[in-house]
Structures are given as C-alpha cells and as structure tokens.
XYZ file of C-alpha atoms in Angstrom:
164
model
C -31.371 -0.541 17.031
C -29.527 2.892 16.395
C -26.862 4.069 13.656
C -23.244 2.360 13.542
C -20.628 5.036 15.216
C -17.370 5.566 14.860
C -16.722 4.849 18.577
C -17.439 4.045 21.727
C -16.170 6.573 25.017
C -15.232 3.797 28.023
C -14.421 5.503 31.184
C -14.782 6.286 34.658
C -17.242 9.129 35.122
C -14.536 10.949 37.304
C -12.890 11.165 33.711
C -16.026 13.033 31.934
C -15.494 16.515 32.630
C -11.760 16.578 31.776
C -11.052 14.027 29.083
C -14.946 12.578 27.770
C -16.414 15.874 26.848
C -14.060 17.878 25.172
C -13.851 14.436 23.192
C -17.312 14.178 21.815
C -17.538 17.726 21.113
C -13.789 17.058 18.860
C -14.771 14.495 17.563
C -18.989 16.303 16.307
C -17.100 19.180 15.306
C -14.420 16.455 12.818
C -17.699 14.441 11.913
C -16.975 11.402 13.760
C -19.530 9.594 15.928
C -19.631 9.028 18.595
C -21.351 6.723 21.791
C -21.289 8.096 25.445
C -23.175 7.190 28.408
C -25.222 10.385 28.665
C -25.959 11.122 25.582
C -27.394 7.789 24.979
C -28.681 6.229 28.327
C -31.930 7.739 29.542
C -33.730 7.924 32.252
C -35.770 4.737 32.471
C -33.684 3.089 30.190
C -31.557 -0.793 31.140
C -28.377 0.302 31.410
C -26.847 -3.417 30.309
C -28.389 -3.418 27.021
C -27.494 0.559 26.178
C -24.419 -0.498 26.470
C -24.035 -3.637 25.081
C -25.681 -2.071 22.003
C -23.152 0.385 21.948
C -20.396 -1.918 22.106
C -22.413 -3.678 19.645
C -22.958 -0.391 16.751
C -19.801 1.433 17.508
C -16.869 0.422 14.508
C -14.246 0.623 17.724
C -13.569 1.346 21.455
C -11.655 4.164 23.525
C -10.637 3.245 26.883
C -9.562 6.317 28.646
C -7.435 4.471 30.976
C -6.612 6.256 34.256
C -6.660 5.383 38.025
C -10.735 6.045 38.352
C -10.572 3.732 35.738
C -9.198 0.838 37.859
C -11.135 1.540 40.920
C -14.188 1.359 38.385
C -16.111 -2.376 37.483
C -18.523 -0.790 34.809
C -15.911 0.482 33.230
C -13.362 -2.462 33.611
C -16.482 -4.988 31.813
C -16.844 -2.492 28.998
C -13.087 -3.475 28.389
C -13.450 -6.816 28.639
C -16.828 -6.716 26.513
C -14.766 -5.338 23.835
C -11.257 -6.805 24.059
C -13.162 -10.042 23.649
C -14.682 -9.270 20.826
C -11.029 -7.862 19.842
C -10.446 -11.274 20.182
C -12.666 -13.279 18.508
C -12.931 -11.249 15.341
C -9.278 -10.486 14.646
C -9.547 -7.149 14.077
C -8.821 -3.917 15.878
C -11.755 -2.807 18.288
C -9.726 -1.606 21.659
C -8.307 2.045 21.080
C -6.311 2.893 24.540
C -6.056 6.528 25.727
C -3.647 6.490 28.451
C -5.003 10.057 31.287
C -2.819 9.562 34.197
C 1.166 9.230 34.952
C 3.996 6.567 34.581
C 2.305 5.629 37.844
C -0.901 4.623 36.643
C 0.374 3.034 33.333
C 2.230 0.933 35.734
C -0.913 -0.644 37.583
C -3.330 -0.324 34.304
C -0.578 -2.584 31.802
C -0.426 -5.044 35.630
C -3.915 -4.873 35.487
C -4.612 -5.747 32.047
C -1.055 -6.962 30.614
C -3.158 -7.773 26.907
C -2.527 -4.031 26.599
C 1.122 -3.965 27.018
C 0.954 -5.478 23.036
C -0.972 -2.005 22.149
C 0.186 1.257 20.252
C -1.850 3.927 23.001
C -1.965 7.672 23.197
C -1.918 9.610 25.955
C -4.002 12.462 27.214
C -2.775 15.527 26.821
C -5.283 17.936 27.048
C -6.176 18.357 23.127
C -8.710 16.687 21.809
C -7.594 17.441 18.676
C -4.314 14.508 18.652
C -6.901 12.212 19.913
C -9.554 13.504 16.389
C -5.898 13.467 14.438
C -4.620 9.798 15.546
C -9.084 8.571 15.351
C -8.990 10.061 11.783
C -6.268 7.694 10.555
C -7.172 4.739 11.809
C -10.954 5.871 10.624
C -9.427 5.684 7.158
C -10.630 9.546 6.810
C -8.746 11.870 4.451
C -5.928 14.756 5.561
C -5.661 12.367 9.310
C -3.239 14.901 10.681
C -4.184 18.814 10.794
C -2.523 21.050 9.877
C 1.240 20.553 8.514
C 1.435 17.123 7.990
C 5.403 17.007 7.885
C 5.728 19.470 10.644
C 3.644 16.513 13.026
C 5.184 13.901 11.563
C 8.590 15.670 12.464
C 10.345 16.019 8.705
C 9.323 20.048 8.644
C 12.719 21.104 10.793
C 14.747 18.920 9.340
C 13.905 19.686 6.292
C 14.259 23.440 6.796
C 17.577 23.058 7.650
C 18.304 21.510 4.288
C 17.155 23.861 2.199
C 18.960 26.946 4.143
C 22.406 25.151 3.805
C-alpha cells in the first residue's frame, strides 16, 4: 500500500493541462502530497485498483468540475465513491473546484444536487488560491500567503481608518 496523501485529484482528462498539472506543481512546492492518475498509474497497472487505493489513502478529494467532467463516466464514478465515503464517515472528503462558467455550475449542480450544500472554489487560473484554502483545510500554519488581512478584505479598511 502506498503512503498517505493529502489530496486525490478527480478530473476529466481534458482538464489536465490547464488545471490539474498546475495544481500538482503548486502542491509539490507547498509540501502537499497529492494523488494524480498520471503520476500514480503506470503501464500494466489495474486502473480500478489504483484509483480505489488512491481514494482510500487520500484525506481529501478535489473534484475539478467542468463541462468535460460531466461528459465522462470515470471521474463521475470517482466523485460518487468520494461522496459515499463522506456520507459513511460523516467527515468532509469532497472539495469541489469549479472550472467553468455559470452555465457549467448550473449543469453540475443539476447533475449533483448534493453539491449545492458545499462551499466550492472557482478556478481562476491561479493554483495558489487552491493551495491557500487547502492548507487551511489541512490545518497547516500560515494558510494564506501574503498579507492575511488583505486576503480577508480588512487591509483597505484599516488603511482608511488609520489615514483619517
């Protein structure tokens, strides 16, 4: 059995170049361990066995929700498995990451109404945003890079107060 991972990345292959690979690189730089199919599955492996193992050993499952995701059976099966694990343990497992338009969001929430209850992130092309939120979820110190007051929206207010 492989070592425990912080996060499993569930995605459609079409999202690999623009979303998944930048995330994996950012996670590596932030010392966040991740399970991604192209790094974990090699020639001759049982895909089902490897994916099941990845889901078992990962603390969280980031689900890259896109139009491509909705067209693929495999990532939807991964999401269903992660939702089942979440429901059976009562612990947060699924971390939705919306990579698409408002129309995409509507289609996804229509297909998976259970996700309506979840706080989700919107992919803005900056993997650091995901890293910052994931660090907070993992309980790692210094969860937000840069000025934490600016991130929380307080710095401009403080500047106005102290300049008065």
